[in-house]
Amino acid sequence: MSDDQFPGWHGTTIMGVKKDGVVVIAGDGQVSLGQTVIKGSARKVRRLSPGGYDVVSGFAGSTADAFTLLERLEAKLEATPGQLARASVELAKDWRTDKYLQKLEAMLIVSDGEDIFVITGAGDVLEPEHDVTAIGSGGNYALAAGRALMDTDLSAEEVACKAMAIASDICVYTNGNLTVETIKK
């Protein structure tokens, strides 16, 4: 099939919320091919522990590509234990300049409980404004809902879960089957 005939994989909304010293990364479980839900319970949020330091990550995009990037991130974190910002920048530099990595189609949200970053193949390491970020098909819906909920008395986990529920009501490529990981510094 040519690229214009192939319906394409869609699905996933990942969001990160930092509030009151707690960071939550939540991800839905949907993977779609065209108009068909292929899987509703995929796990796209993971806890890593390179060098004994906990890091939580979530990914949107190709699963194989994301796992390749997570392995590279773990290696960077083992080389620079406890320095998520440095490891993230090193990964983004490699991703931008390495011919093999340039072909990878995924985005990552990572946190060590203190910082939260979005890492992209364009060489970006973005620290979100307003302590909320989201990626994936329903990312903009989750981001808007999360930002609106930040001024409430809800905890970081409650903000993430409620924002993800709103995104799943709006985006056909997002479901309510969440994986939620919490990390504190």
Coordinates of N, CA, C and O in Angstrom, one line a residue:
M1 N 0.8 -1.2 0.0 CA 0.0 0.0 0.0 C 0.9 1.2 0.0 O 1.9 1.3 0.7
S2 N 0.5 2.2 -0.7 CA 1.2 3.5 -0.7 C 0.8 4.3 0.5 O -0.2 4.0 1.2
D3 N 1.6 5.3 0.8 CA 1.4 6.1 2.0 C 0.0 6.7 2.0 O -0.6 6.9 3.0
D4 N -0.4 7.1 0.8 CA -1.7 7.8 0.7 C -2.9 6.9 0.8 O -4.0 7.3 1.1
Q5 N -2.7 5.6 0.6 CA -3.7 4.6 0.7 C -3.8 4.0 2.2 O -4.8 3.6 2.6
F6 N -2.7 4.0 2.8 CA -2.6 3.4 4.2 C -3.3 4.4 5.2 O -3.0 5.5 5.2
P7 N -4.3 3.9 5.9 CA -5.0 4.8 6.8 C -4.2 5.4 8.0 O -4.6 6.4 8.5
G8 N -3.1 4.7 8.3 CA -2.3 5.3 9.4 C -2.7 4.9 10.8 O -3.9 4.8 11.1
W9 N -1.7 4.8 11.6 CA -2.0 4.5 13.1 C -2.3 5.8 13.8 O -1.6 6.8 13.5
H10 N -3.3 5.8 14.6 CA -3.6 7.0 15.5 C -3.8 6.4 16.9 O -4.1 5.3 17.1
G11 N -3.9 7.4 17.8 CA -4.3 7.0 19.1 C -3.2 7.3 20.1 O -2.1 7.1 19.8
T12 N -3.7 7.8 21.2 CA -2.9 8.0 22.3 C -3.0 9.5 22.7 O -3.0 10.4 21.9
T13 N -3.2 9.6 24.0 CA -3.1 10.9 24.6 C -2.3 10.7 25.9 O -2.6 9.8 26.7
I14 N -1.2 11.4 26.0 CA -0.4 11.4 27.2 C -0.3 12.8 27.8 O -0.2 13.7 27.1
M15 N -0.5 12.9 29.1 CA -0.4 14.2 29.7 C 0.4 14.1 31.0 O 0.5 13.1 31.7
G16 N 1.1 15.2 31.3 CA 1.8 15.4 32.5 C 1.3 16.6 33.3 O 1.1 17.6 32.7
V17 N 1.2 16.4 34.6 CA 0.7 17.5 35.5 C 1.7 17.5 36.7 O 1.9 16.5 37.3
K18 N 2.1 18.7 37.0 CA 3.0 19.0 38.2 C 2.2 19.9 39.1 O 1.9 21.1 38.7
K19 N 1.9 19.5 40.3 CA 1.2 20.3 41.2 C 1.5 19.9 42.7 O 1.5 18.7 43.0
D20 N 1.7 20.9 43.5 CA 2.0 20.6 44.9 C 3.1 19.6 45.2 O 3.0 18.7 46.1
G21 N 4.2 19.7 44.4 CA 5.3 18.8 44.6 C 5.1 17.4 44.1 O 5.9 16.5 44.4
V22 N 4.1 17.1 43.4 CA 3.8 15.8 42.8 C 3.7 15.9 41.3 O 3.1 16.9 40.8
V23 N 4.3 15.0 40.6 CA 4.1 14.9 39.1 C 3.4 13.7 38.8 O 3.7 12.6 39.3
V24 N 2.4 13.8 37.9 CA 1.6 12.7 37.4 C 1.7 12.6 35.9 O 1.6 13.7 35.3
I25 N 2.0 11.5 35.4 CA 1.9 11.2 33.9 C 0.9 10.2 33.7 O 0.9 9.1 34.3
A26 N -0.1 10.6 32.9 CA -1.2 9.7 32.6 C -1.3 9.5 31.1 O -1.1 10.4 30.3
G27 N -1.7 8.2 30.7 CA -1.9 7.9 29.3 C -3.0 7.0 29.1 O -3.3 6.2 29.9
D28 N -3.7 7.2 28.0 CA -4.9 6.3 27.7 C -4.3 5.1 27.0 O -3.1 4.9 26.8
G29 N -5.2 4.2 26.7 CA -4.8 2.9 26.2 C -5.2 2.6 24.7 O -5.1 1.5 24.3
Q30 N -5.6 3.6 24.0 CA -6.2 3.3 22.7 C -5.1 3.4 21.6 O -4.3 4.3 21.5
V31 N -5.2 2.4 20.7 CA -4.4 2.4 19.5 C -5.4 2.1 18.3 O -6.2 1.2 18.4
S32 N -5.4 3.0 17.3 CA -6.4 2.9 16.2 C -5.7 2.8 14.9 O -4.6 3.3 14.8
L33 N -6.3 2.1 14.0 CA -5.8 2.0 12.6 C -6.9 2.5 11.8 O -8.0 1.8 11.6
G34 N -6.8 3.7 11.2 CA -7.9 4.3 10.5 C -9.0 4.6 11.4 O -8.9 5.2 12.4
Q35 N -10.2 4.0 11.1 CA -11.4 4.2 11.9 C -11.6 3.0 12.9 O -12.7 2.9 13.5
T36 N -10.6 2.1 13.0 CA -10.8 0.9 13.8 C -9.9 1.0 15.0 O -8.7 1.2 14.9
V37 N -10.5 0.7 16.2 CA -9.7 0.5 17.4 C -9.1 -0.8 17.4 O -9.7 -1.9 17.4
I38 N -7.8 -0.9 17.4 CA -7.0 -2.1 17.3 C -6.8 -2.6 18.7 O -6.9 -3.8 19.0
K39 N -6.5 -1.8 19.7 CA -6.3 -2.1 21.1 C -6.8 -1.0 22.0 O -6.5 0.1 21.7
G40 N -7.4 -1.4 23.0 CA -7.9 -0.3 23.9 C -7.2 -0.3 25.3 O -7.5 0.5 26.1
S41 N -6.2 -1.2 25.5 CA -5.6 -1.3 26.8 C -4.0 -1.2 26.7 O -3.4 -1.9 27.5
A42 N -3.5 -0.5 25.7 CA -2.1 -0.4 25.5 C -1.5 0.4 26.7 O -2.2 1.3 27.3
R43 N -0.3 0.1 27.1 CA 0.3 0.7 28.3 C 1.5 1.6 27.8 O 2.5 1.1 27.4
K44 N 1.2 2.9 27.8 CA 2.2 3.9 27.2 C 2.8 4.8 28.2 O 3.5 5.8 27.9
V45 N 2.7 4.5 29.5 CA 3.3 5.2 30.6 C 4.1 4.2 31.3 O 3.6 3.1 31.7
R46 N 5.4 4.5 31.6 CA 6.3 3.5 32.2 C 7.1 4.2 33.3 O 7.4 5.4 33.2
R47 N 7.6 3.4 34.2 CA 8.5 3.9 35.3 C 9.9 3.3 34.9 O 10.0 2.1 34.7
L48 N 10.9 4.1 34.9 CA 12.3 3.7 34.7 C 13.1 4.0 35.9 O 12.7 4.9 36.7
S49 N 14.1 3.2 36.2 CA 14.9 3.4 37.4 C 16.4 3.3 37.0 O 17.1 2.5 37.6
P50 N 16.9 4.1 36.0 CA 18.3 4.0 35.7 C 19.2 4.6 36.8 O 18.9 5.7 37.3
G51 N 20.2 3.9 37.2 CA 21.1 4.4 38.2 C 20.5 4.6 39.6 O 21.0 5.3 40.4
G52 N 19.3 3.9 39.8 CA 18.6 4.0 41.1 C 17.8 5.3 41.2 O 17.2 5.5 42.3
Y53 N 17.7 6.1 40.2 CA 16.8 7.3 40.2 C 15.5 7.0 39.5 O 15.6 6.6 38.3
D54 N 14.4 7.3 40.1 CA 13.1 7.0 39.4 C 12.8 8.1 38.4 O 13.0 9.3 38.7
V55 N 12.3 7.7 37.2 CA 11.9 8.6 36.2 C 10.6 8.0 35.6 O 10.5 6.7 35.5
V56 N 9.6 8.8 35.4 CA 8.4 8.3 34.8 C 8.3 8.9 33.4 O 8.7 10.1 33.1
S57 N 7.9 8.1 32.4 CA 7.8 8.5 31.0 C 6.5 8.0 30.4 O 5.9 7.0 30.8
G58 N 6.1 8.8 29.4 CA 4.9 8.5 28.6 C 5.3 8.8 27.2 O 6.0 9.7 26.9
F59 N 4.7 8.0 26.2 CA 5.1 8.2 24.8 C 3.8 8.2 24.0 O 2.9 7.5 24.2
A60 N 3.9 9.0 22.9 CA 2.9 9.0 21.8 C 3.7 8.7 20.5 O 4.8 9.2 20.4
G61 N 3.1 8.0 19.6 CA 3.7 7.7 18.3 C 4.0 6.2 18.2 O 3.3 5.4 18.9
S62 N 4.9 5.9 17.4 CA 5.2 4.5 17.1 C 5.8 3.8 18.4 O 6.7 4.3 19.0
T63 N 5.2 2.7 18.8 CA 5.7 2.0 20.0 C 7.1 1.5 19.9 O 7.9 1.8 20.8
A64 N 7.5 0.9 18.8 CA 8.9 0.5 18.6 C 9.9 1.7 18.6 O 10.9 1.6 19.3
D65 N 9.5 2.8 18.0 CA 10.3 4.0 18.0 C 10.4 4.5 19.4 O 11.5 4.9 19.9
A66 N 9.3 4.5 20.2 CA 9.3 5.0 21.5 C 10.2 4.2 22.4 O 11.0 4.7 23.2
F67 N 10.1 2.9 22.3 CA 11.0 2.0 23.1 C 12.5 2.2 22.8 O 13.3 2.2 23.7
T68 N 12.8 2.4 21.5 CA 14.1 2.7 21.1 C 14.6 4.0 21.8 O 15.7 4.1 22.4
L69 N 13.8 5.0 21.8 CA 14.1 6.3 22.5 C 14.2 6.1 24.0 O 15.1 6.7 24.6
L70 N 13.3 5.3 24.6 CA 13.4 5.1 26.0 C 14.7 4.4 26.4 O 15.3 4.7 27.5
E71 N 15.1 3.4 25.6 CA 16.3 2.7 25.9 C 17.5 3.7 25.8 O 18.4 3.7 26.6
R72 N 17.5 4.6 24.8 CA 18.5 5.6 24.7 C 18.5 6.6 25.9 O 19.6 7.0 26.4
L73 N 17.3 7.0 26.3 CA 17.2 7.8 27.5 C 17.7 7.2 28.7 O 18.5 7.8 29.5
E74 N 17.4 5.9 28.9 CA 18.0 5.2 30.1 C 19.5 5.1 30.0 O 20.1 5.3 31.1
A75 N 20.1 4.9 28.9 CA 21.5 4.9 28.8 C 22.1 6.3 29.1 O 23.1 6.4 29.8
K76 N 21.4 7.4 28.7 CA 21.9 8.7 29.0 C 21.8 9.0 30.5 O 22.6 9.6 31.1
L77 N 20.7 8.5 31.1 CA 20.5 8.7 32.5 C 21.5 7.9 33.4 O 21.9 8.3 34.4
E78 N 21.9 6.7 32.9 CA 22.9 5.9 33.5 C 24.3 6.6 33.5 O 25.1 6.6 34.4
A79 N 24.5 7.3 32.4 CA 25.8 8.1 32.2 C 25.8 9.4 33.0 O 26.9 9.9 33.4
T80 N 24.6 9.9 33.3 CA 24.5 11.2 34.1 C 23.4 11.0 35.2 O 22.3 11.6 35.1
P81 N 23.7 10.1 36.2 CA 22.7 9.8 37.2 C 22.0 11.0 37.9 O 22.8 11.9 38.3
G82 N 20.7 11.0 37.9 CA 20.0 12.1 38.6 C 20.0 13.4 37.9 O 19.5 14.4 38.4
Q83 N 20.4 13.4 36.6 CA 20.4 14.7 35.8 C 19.5 14.5 34.6 O 19.9 14.4 33.5
L84 N 18.2 14.6 34.9 CA 17.2 14.3 33.8 C 17.3 15.4 32.7 O 17.2 15.1 31.5
A85 N 17.5 16.7 33.1 CA 17.6 17.7 32.1 C 18.8 17.5 31.1 O 18.6 17.5 29.9
R86 N 19.9 17.1 31.7 CA 21.1 16.9 30.8 C 20.9 15.7 30.0 O 21.2 15.7 28.8
A87 N 20.3 14.6 30.5 CA 20.1 13.4 29.7 C 19.1 13.6 28.6 O 19.2 13.2 27.5
S88 N 18.1 14.4 28.9 CA 17.0 14.8 27.9 C 17.6 15.6 26.8 O 17.3 15.3 25.6
V89 N 18.5 16.5 27.1 CA 19.1 17.4 26.0 C 20.0 16.5 25.2 O 20.1 16.6 24.0
E90 N 20.8 15.6 25.8 CA 21.7 14.7 25.1 C 20.9 13.8 24.2 O 21.3 13.6 23.0
L91 N 19.8 13.3 24.6 CA 18.9 12.4 23.8 C 18.4 13.2 22.6 O 18.4 12.8 21.5
A92 N 17.9 14.4 22.9 CA 17.3 15.3 21.8 C 18.4 15.6 20.8 O 18.1 15.6 19.6
K93 N 19.6 15.9 21.2 CA 20.7 16.2 20.3 C 21.0 15.0 19.4 O 21.1 15.1 18.2
D94 N 21.1 13.8 20.0 CA 21.3 12.6 19.2 C 20.2 12.3 18.2 O 20.4 12.0 17.1
W95 N 18.9 12.5 18.7 CA 17.7 12.3 17.9 C 17.7 13.2 16.7 O 17.3 12.8 15.6
R96 N 18.2 14.4 16.9 CA 18.2 15.4 15.8 C 19.3 15.1 14.8 O 19.1 15.4 13.6
T97 N 20.4 14.6 15.3 CA 21.6 14.5 14.4 C 21.9 13.1 13.9 O 22.5 13.0 12.8
D98 N 21.5 12.1 14.5 CA 21.7 10.7 14.1 C 20.8 10.3 13.0 O 19.6 10.4 13.1
K99 N 21.3 9.8 11.9 CA 20.5 9.5 10.7 C 19.5 8.4 11.0 O 18.3 8.4 10.5
Y100 N 19.8 7.4 11.8 CA 18.9 6.4 12.2 C 17.8 6.9 13.1 O 16.6 6.7 12.9
L101 N 18.2 7.7 14.1 CA 17.2 8.2 15.1 C 16.2 9.2 14.4 O 15.1 9.3 14.8
Q102 N 16.7 9.9 13.4 CA 15.9 10.9 12.7 C 14.6 10.4 12.2 O 13.6 11.0 12.1
K103 N 14.6 9.1 11.9 CA 13.4 8.4 11.3 C 12.4 8.0 12.3 O 11.3 7.6 12.0
L104 N 12.8 8.1 13.6 CA 11.8 7.7 14.6 C 10.7 8.6 14.8 O 10.9 9.9 14.9
E105 N 9.5 8.1 14.9 CA 8.3 8.9 15.0 C 7.6 8.7 16.4 O 6.8 7.8 16.5
A106 N 8.0 9.5 17.3 CA 7.4 9.4 18.7 C 7.7 10.7 19.4 O 8.6 11.5 18.9
M107 N 7.0 10.9 20.5 CA 7.3 12.0 21.4 C 7.3 11.5 22.8 O 6.6 10.5 23.1
L108 N 8.0 12.1 23.7 CA 8.1 11.6 25.1 C 7.8 12.7 26.0 O 8.1 13.9 25.8
I109 N 7.1 12.4 27.1 CA 7.0 13.2 28.3 C 7.7 12.5 29.4 O 7.5 11.3 29.6
V110 N 8.7 13.1 30.1 CA 9.5 12.5 31.1 C 9.5 13.4 32.3 O 9.5 14.6 32.2
S111 N 9.6 12.7 33.5 CA 9.7 13.5 34.7 C 10.5 12.7 35.8 O 10.4 11.5 35.9
D112 N 11.2 13.4 36.6 CA 11.9 12.8 37.8 C 11.2 13.3 39.1 O 11.8 13.0 40.1
G113 N 10.1 13.9 39.0 CA 9.4 14.4 40.1 C 9.6 15.8 40.4 O 8.9 16.5 41.1
E114 N 10.7 16.3 39.9 CA 11.1 17.7 40.0 C 10.8 18.5 38.8 O 10.2 19.5 38.7
D115 N 11.4 18.0 37.7 CA 11.2 18.6 36.4 C 10.3 17.7 35.5 O 10.2 16.5 35.7
I116 N 9.7 18.4 34.5 CA 8.9 17.6 33.6 C 9.2 18.2 32.2 O 9.3 19.4 32.0
F117 N 9.5 17.3 31.2 CA 9.9 17.7 29.9 C 9.2 17.0 28.8 O 8.8 15.8 29.0
V118 N 9.0 17.6 27.7 CA 8.6 17.0 26.4 C 9.8 17.0 25.5 O 10.4 18.0 25.3
I119 N 10.1 15.8 25.0 CA 11.2 15.6 24.1 C 10.7 15.2 22.8 O 9.9 14.3 22.6
T120 N 11.2 16.0 21.7 CA 10.7 15.7 20.4 C 11.9 15.4 19.4 O 13.0 15.7 19.7
G121 N 11.5 14.9 18.3 CA 12.5 14.6 17.3 C 13.1 15.8 16.6 O 14.1 15.7 15.8
A122 N 12.5 16.9 16.8 CA 13.0 18.2 16.2 C 14.2 18.8 17.0 O 14.7 19.8 16.7
G123 N 14.5 18.1 18.1 CA 15.6 18.5 18.9 C 15.2 19.4 20.1 O 16.0 20.0 20.8
D124 N 13.8 19.3 20.4 CA 13.3 20.2 21.4 C 13.3 19.4 22.8 O 13.0 18.2 22.8
V125 N 13.6 20.1 23.8 CA 13.3 19.7 25.2 C 12.6 20.8 25.8 O 13.1 21.9 26.1
L126 N 11.3 20.6 25.9 CA 10.4 21.7 26.4 C 9.9 21.5 27.8 O 9.4 20.4 28.2
E127 N 10.1 22.5 28.6 CA 9.5 22.5 30.0 C 8.2 23.2 29.9 O 8.2 24.4 29.5
P128 N 7.1 22.6 30.2 CA 5.8 23.2 30.0 C 5.6 24.4 30.9 O 6.0 24.5 32.0
E129 N 4.8 25.4 30.3 CA 4.3 26.5 31.1 C 3.1 26.0 31.8 O 2.4 25.1 31.4
H130 N 2.9 26.6 33.0 CA 1.7 26.3 33.8 C 1.7 24.9 34.3 O 0.7 24.4 34.8
D131 N 2.8 24.2 34.3 CA 3.0 22.9 34.8 C 2.1 21.8 34.3 O 1.8 20.8 35.0
V132 N 1.6 22.0 33.1 CA 0.7 21.0 32.4 C 1.2 20.8 31.0 O 1.5 21.8 30.3
T133 N 1.3 19.6 30.5 CA 1.7 19.3 29.1 C 0.9 18.1 28.6 O 0.5 17.3 29.4
A134 N 0.8 18.0 27.3 CA 0.1 16.8 26.7 C 0.6 16.6 25.3 O 1.0 17.6 24.6
I135 N 0.6 15.4 24.9 CA 1.0 15.0 23.5 C 0.1 14.0 23.0 O -0.7 13.4 23.7
G136 N 0.1 13.8 21.7 CA -0.7 12.7 21.1 C -1.9 13.3 20.4 O -2.2 14.5 20.4
S137 N -2.8 12.4 19.9 CA -4.0 12.7 19.2 C -4.9 13.6 19.9 O -5.5 14.6 19.4
G138 N -5.1 13.3 21.2 CA -6.0 14.1 22.0 C -5.3 15.1 22.9 O -5.8 15.6 23.9
G139 N -4.0 15.3 22.6 CA -3.2 16.1 23.5 C -3.7 17.5 23.7 O -3.6 18.1 24.8
N140 N -4.1 18.2 22.7 CA -4.6 19.6 22.8 C -5.9 19.7 23.7 O -6.0 20.6 24.4
Y141 N -6.7 18.6 23.6 CA -7.9 18.6 24.4 C -7.5 18.4 25.9 O -8.1 19.1 26.8
A142 N -6.7 17.5 26.2 CA -6.2 17.2 27.5 C -5.5 18.4 28.1 O -5.7 18.8 29.3
L143 N -4.7 19.1 27.3 CA -3.9 20.2 27.7 C -4.9 21.4 28.1 O -4.7 22.0 29.2
A144 N -5.8 21.7 27.3 CA -6.8 22.7 27.6 C -7.6 22.4 28.9 O -7.7 23.3 29.7
A145 N -8.0 21.2 29.0 CA -8.8 20.8 30.2 C -7.9 20.9 31.4 O -8.3 21.4 32.5
G146 N -6.7 20.4 31.3 CA -5.7 20.4 32.4 C -5.4 21.8 32.9 O -5.4 22.0 34.1
R147 N -5.2 22.7 32.0 CA -4.9 24.1 32.4 C -6.0 24.7 33.1 O -5.9 25.4 34.0
A148 N -7.3 24.4 32.6 CA -8.4 25.0 33.3 C -8.6 24.4 34.7 O -9.1 25.1 35.6
L149 N -8.2 23.2 34.9 CA -8.4 22.5 36.2 C -7.3 22.8 37.2 O -7.4 22.5 38.4
M150 N -6.2 23.4 36.8 CA -5.1 23.7 37.7 C -5.4 24.7 38.8 O -4.8 24.6 39.8
D151 N -6.3 25.6 38.5 CA -6.7 26.6 39.6 C -7.7 26.0 40.6 O -8.2 26.8 41.4
T152 N -8.0 24.8 40.5 CA -9.0 24.2 41.5 C -8.2 23.5 42.6 O -7.0 23.5 42.7
D153 N -9.0 23.0 43.6 CA -8.4 22.3 44.7 C -8.0 20.8 44.4 O -7.6 20.1 45.3
L154 N -8.2 20.4 43.1 CA -7.9 19.0 42.8 C -6.4 18.7 42.9 O -5.6 19.6 42.6
S155 N -6.1 17.5 43.2 CA -4.7 17.1 43.3 C -4.1 16.9 41.8 O -4.9 16.9 40.9
A156 N -2.8 16.7 41.7 CA -2.2 16.5 40.4 C -2.9 15.3 39.7 O -3.2 15.3 38.5
E157 N -3.1 14.2 40.4 CA -3.7 13.0 39.8 C -5.1 13.3 39.4 O -5.6 12.8 38.3
E158 N -5.9 14.0 40.2 CA -7.2 14.3 39.9 C -7.3 15.2 38.7 O -8.2 15.0 37.8
V159 N -6.4 16.2 38.6 CA -6.4 17.0 37.4 C -6.1 16.2 36.1 O -6.8 16.3 35.1
A160 N -5.1 15.3 36.2 CA -4.8 14.5 35.1 C -5.9 13.6 34.7 O -6.2 13.5 33.5
C161 N -6.5 12.9 35.6 CA -7.6 12.0 35.3 C -8.8 12.7 34.7 O -9.4 12.2 33.8
K162 N -9.2 13.8 35.3 CA -10.3 14.5 34.8 C -10.1 15.1 33.4 O -10.9 15.1 32.6
A163 N -8.9 15.7 33.2 CA -8.5 16.2 31.9 C -8.5 15.1 30.8 O -9.0 15.3 29.7
M164 N -8.0 13.9 31.2 CA -8.0 12.8 30.3 C -9.4 12.3 30.0 O -9.7 12.0 28.8
A165 N -10.3 12.4 31.0 CA -11.7 12.0 30.7 C -12.3 13.0 29.8 O -13.1 12.5 28.9
I166 N -12.0 14.2 29.9 CA -12.6 15.2 29.0 C -12.1 15.0 27.6 O -12.8 15.0 26.6
A167 N -10.8 14.7 27.4 CA -10.2 14.5 26.1 C -10.8 13.2 25.5 O -11.1 13.2 24.3
S168 N -11.0 12.2 26.3 CA -11.6 11.0 25.7 C -13.1 11.1 25.3 O -13.5 10.4 24.4
D169 N -13.7 12.1 25.9 CA -15.1 12.4 25.4 C -15.1 13.2 24.1 O -16.1 13.2 23.4
I170 N -14.0 13.9 23.8 CA -13.9 14.7 22.6 C -13.2 14.0 21.4 O -13.6 14.1 20.3
C171 N -12.1 13.4 21.7 CA -11.2 12.8 20.7 C -11.5 11.4 20.5 O -11.5 10.6 21.4
V172 N -11.8 11.0 19.2 CA -12.1 9.6 18.9 C -10.9 8.7 19.0 O -11.1 7.5 19.0
Y173 N -9.7 9.3 19.1 CA -8.5 8.5 19.2 C -8.0 8.4 20.6 O -6.9 8.0 20.8
T174 N -8.9 8.7 21.6 CA -8.5 8.7 23.0 C -9.6 7.9 23.7 O -10.8 8.1 23.5
N175 N -9.2 7.0 24.6 CA -10.2 6.3 25.5 C -9.9 6.6 26.9 O -9.0 7.3 27.3
G176 N -10.8 6.1 27.8 CA -10.7 6.3 29.2 C -10.0 5.3 30.0 O -10.0 5.3 31.2
N177 N -9.3 4.4 29.3 CA -8.6 3.3 30.0 C -7.2 3.8 30.3 O -6.3 3.7 29.5
L178 N -7.0 4.4 31.5 CA -5.8 5.1 31.9 C -4.7 4.3 32.6 O -5.1 3.4 33.4
T179 N -3.5 4.6 32.3 CA -2.4 4.2 33.1 C -1.8 5.5 33.7 O -1.6 6.5 33.0
V180 N -1.7 5.5 35.0 CA -1.3 6.7 35.8 C -0.1 6.3 36.6 O -0.1 5.4 37.4
E181 N 1.0 7.1 36.5 CA 2.2 7.0 37.3 C 2.4 8.3 38.0 O 2.4 9.4 37.4
T182 N 2.7 8.2 39.3 CA 3.0 9.4 40.2 C 4.4 9.3 40.7 O 4.9 8.3 41.0
I183 N 5.0 10.5 40.7 CA 6.4 10.6 41.2 C 6.5 11.9 42.0 O 6.0 12.9 41.6
K184 N 7.2 11.8 43.2 CA 7.4 13.0 44.0 C 8.9 13.1 44.2 O 9.7 12.2 44.1
K185 N 9.4 14.3 44.4 CA 10.8 14.6 44.6 C 11.0 14.9 46.1 O 10.2 15.4 46.8

